[in-house]
PDB file of C-alpha atoms in Angstrom:
ATOM      1  CA  ALA A   1       0.000   0.000   0.000  1.00 63.00           C
ATOM      2  CA  ILE A   2       2.807   2.402   0.831  1.00 68.00           C
ATOM      3  CA  GLU A   3       4.692   1.651  -2.399  1.00 71.00           C
ATOM      4  CA  ARG A   4       1.522   2.250  -4.387  1.00 69.00           C
ATOM      5  CA  ALA A   5       0.911   5.539  -2.559  1.00 69.00           C
ATOM      6  CA  VAL A   6       4.436   6.701  -3.421  1.00 68.00           C
ATOM      7  CA  VAL A   7       3.954   5.794  -7.095  1.00 70.00           C
ATOM      8  CA  VAL A   8       0.485   7.284  -7.610  1.00 67.00           C
ATOM      9  CA  GLY A   9       0.676  10.140  -5.116  1.00 69.00           C
ATOM     10  CA  LYS A  10       0.619  13.641  -6.525  1.00 70.00           C
ATOM     11  CA  GLU A  11       2.192  15.384  -3.527  1.00 72.00           C
ATOM     12  CA  ARG A  12       5.590  15.044  -1.865  1.00 74.00           C
ATOM     13  CA  GLN A  13       3.832  13.568   1.161  1.00 77.00           C
ATOM     14  CA  ILE A  14       1.532  10.561   1.176  1.00 71.00           C
ATOM     15  CA  MET A  15      -2.015  11.782   1.610  1.00 71.00           C
ATOM     16  CA  PRO A  16      -5.033   9.677   2.732  1.00 70.00           C
ATOM     17  CA  GLU A  17      -6.448   9.794  -0.796  1.00 70.00           C
ATOM     18  CA  ASP A  18      -3.214   8.175  -2.064  1.00 67.00           C
ATOM     19  CA  LEU A  19      -3.828   5.075   0.017  1.00 67.00           C
ATOM     20  CA  PRO A  20      -5.893   2.208  -1.399  1.00 63.00           C
ATOM     21  CA  ILE A  21      -9.630   2.656  -1.179  1.00 60.00           C
ATOM     22  CA  LEU A  22      -9.785  -0.343   1.150  1.00 51.00           C
ATOM     23  CA  CYS A  23      -7.935   1.569   3.866  1.00 52.00           C
ATOM     24  CA  HIS A  24     -10.385   4.425   4.204  1.00 48.00           C
ATOM     25  CA  ASP A  25     -13.723   3.127   2.953  1.00 53.00           C
ATOM     26  CA  PRO A  26     -15.405   1.153   5.744  1.00 52.00           C
ATOM     27  CA  LEU A  27     -17.885  -0.382   3.304  1.00 51.00           C
ATOM     28  CA  LEU A  28     -15.045  -2.126   1.483  1.00 50.00           C
ATOM     29  CA  GLY A  29     -13.201  -3.354   4.551  1.00 51.00           C
ATOM     30  CA  PRO A  30     -12.274  -7.011   4.860  1.00 50.00           C
ATOM     31  CA  ARG A  31     -15.030  -7.679   7.389  1.00 59.00           C
ATOM     32  CA  ASN A  32     -17.718  -6.974   4.799  1.00 61.00           C
ATOM     33  CA  ASN A  33     -16.230  -8.619   1.711  1.00 71.00           C
ATOM     34  CA  SER A  34     -14.634 -11.881   0.720  1.00 84.00           C
ATOM     35  CA  LEU A  35     -10.998 -11.959  -0.320  1.00 88.00           C
ATOM     36  CA  LYS A  36     -12.094 -12.332  -3.950  1.00 92.00           C
ATOM     37  CA  GLU A  37     -14.229  -9.184  -3.734  1.00 91.00           C
ATOM     38  CA  VAL A  38     -11.385  -7.243  -2.132  1.00 91.00           C
ATOM     39  CA  GLU A  39      -8.930  -8.415  -4.808  1.00 95.00           C
ATOM     40  CA  LYS A  40     -11.388  -7.536  -7.579  1.00 95.00           C
ATOM     41  CA  ALA A  41     -11.924  -4.038  -6.158  1.00 93.00           C
ATOM     42  CA  HIS A  42      -8.172  -3.515  -5.784  1.00 95.00           C
ATOM     43  CA  ILE A  43      -7.444  -4.630  -9.351  1.00 97.00           C
ATOM     44  CA  ARG A  44     -10.235  -2.415 -10.678  1.00 96.00           C
ATOM     45  CA  GLN A  45      -8.831   0.573  -8.739  1.00 95.00           C
ATOM     46  CA  ILE A  46      -5.284   0.030 -10.028  1.00 96.00           C
ATOM     47  CA  LEU A  47      -6.528  -0.341 -13.611  1.00 97.00           C
ATOM     48  CA  THR A  48      -8.488   2.890 -13.230  1.00 95.00           C
ATOM     49  CA  ASP A  49      -5.490   4.685 -11.682  1.00 95.00           C
ATOM     50  CA  TYR A  50      -3.363   3.734 -14.699  1.00 96.00           C
ATOM     51  CA  ASN A  51      -6.086   4.259 -17.322  1.00 96.00           C
ATOM     52  CA  TRP A  52      -6.109   0.526 -18.072  1.00 97.00           C
ATOM     53  CA  ASN A  53      -2.405   0.413 -18.909  1.00 98.00           C
ATOM     54  CA  ILE A  54      -1.930  -3.312 -18.357  1.00 98.00           C
ATOM     55  CA  ALA A  55       1.875  -3.242 -18.099  1.00 98.00           C
ATOM     56  CA  ARG A  56       1.948  -0.494 -15.449  1.00 97.00           C
ATOM     57  CA  SER A  57      -1.003  -1.985 -13.570  1.00 97.00           C
ATOM     58  CA  ALA A  58       0.593  -5.431 -13.480  1.00 97.00           C
ATOM     59  CA  LYS A  59       3.898  -3.960 -12.300  1.00 96.00           C
ATOM     60  CA  THR A  60       2.144  -2.039  -9.513  1.00 96.00           C
ATOM     61  CA  LEU A  61       0.255  -5.177  -8.479  1.00 96.00           C
ATOM     62  CA  GLY A  62       3.470  -7.211  -8.567  1.00 95.00           C
ATOM     63  CA  ILE A  63       2.131  -9.764 -11.050  1.00 96.00           C
ATOM     64  CA  ASP A  64       2.785 -10.725 -14.682  1.00 97.00           C
ATOM     65  CA  ARG A  65       0.630  -9.198 -17.403  1.00 97.00           C
ATOM     66  CA  SER A  66      -0.721 -12.653 -18.253  1.00 97.00           C
ATOM     67  CA  THR A  67      -1.815 -13.095 -14.631  1.00 97.00           C
ATOM     68  CA  LEU A  68      -3.540  -9.706 -14.687  1.00 98.00           C
ATOM     69  CA  TYR A  69      -5.363 -10.600 -17.912  1.00 98.00           C
ATOM     70  CA  SER A  70      -6.440 -13.874 -16.290  1.00 97.00           C
ATOM     71  CA  LYS A  71      -7.790 -12.085 -13.212  1.00 97.00           C
ATOM     72  CA  ILE A  72      -9.612  -9.503 -15.359  1.00 98.00           C
ATOM     73  CA  LYS A  73     -11.316 -12.356 -17.190  1.00 97.00           C
ATOM     74  CA  ARG A  74     -12.016 -14.392 -14.024  1.00 97.00           C
ATOM     75  CA  TYR A  75     -13.530 -11.432 -12.168  1.00 96.00           C
ATOM     76  CA  GLU A  76     -15.275 -10.126 -15.305  1.00 96.00           C
ATOM     77  CA  ILE A  77     -13.766  -6.676 -14.820  1.00 97.00           C
ATOM     78  CA  GLN A  78     -14.755  -4.326 -17.599  1.00 94.00           C
ATOM     79  CA  LYS A  79     -13.573  -0.872 -18.523  1.00 91.00           C
ATOM     80  CA  THR A  80     -16.247   1.661 -17.625  1.00 81.00           C
ATOM     81  CA  ALA A  81     -17.195   4.396 -20.061  1.00 68.00           C
TER      82      ALA A  81
END
């Protein structure tokens, strides 16, 4: 989470809005969602942050591009208009 905040943060300091949505949105906390739902939300957020740039998103997530494509398909994540 901290590495991601450093990469996507717009300020010199890490701000709350730079942290993953799961850290500051109580509705998406781990108590309310399964691990699959949390992973899906995190992948969707990273893809949105990087405007669906698969290479950058995969690097940020620490996975291969092929793994990211597989998860996008498995979780039926679609680019929103």
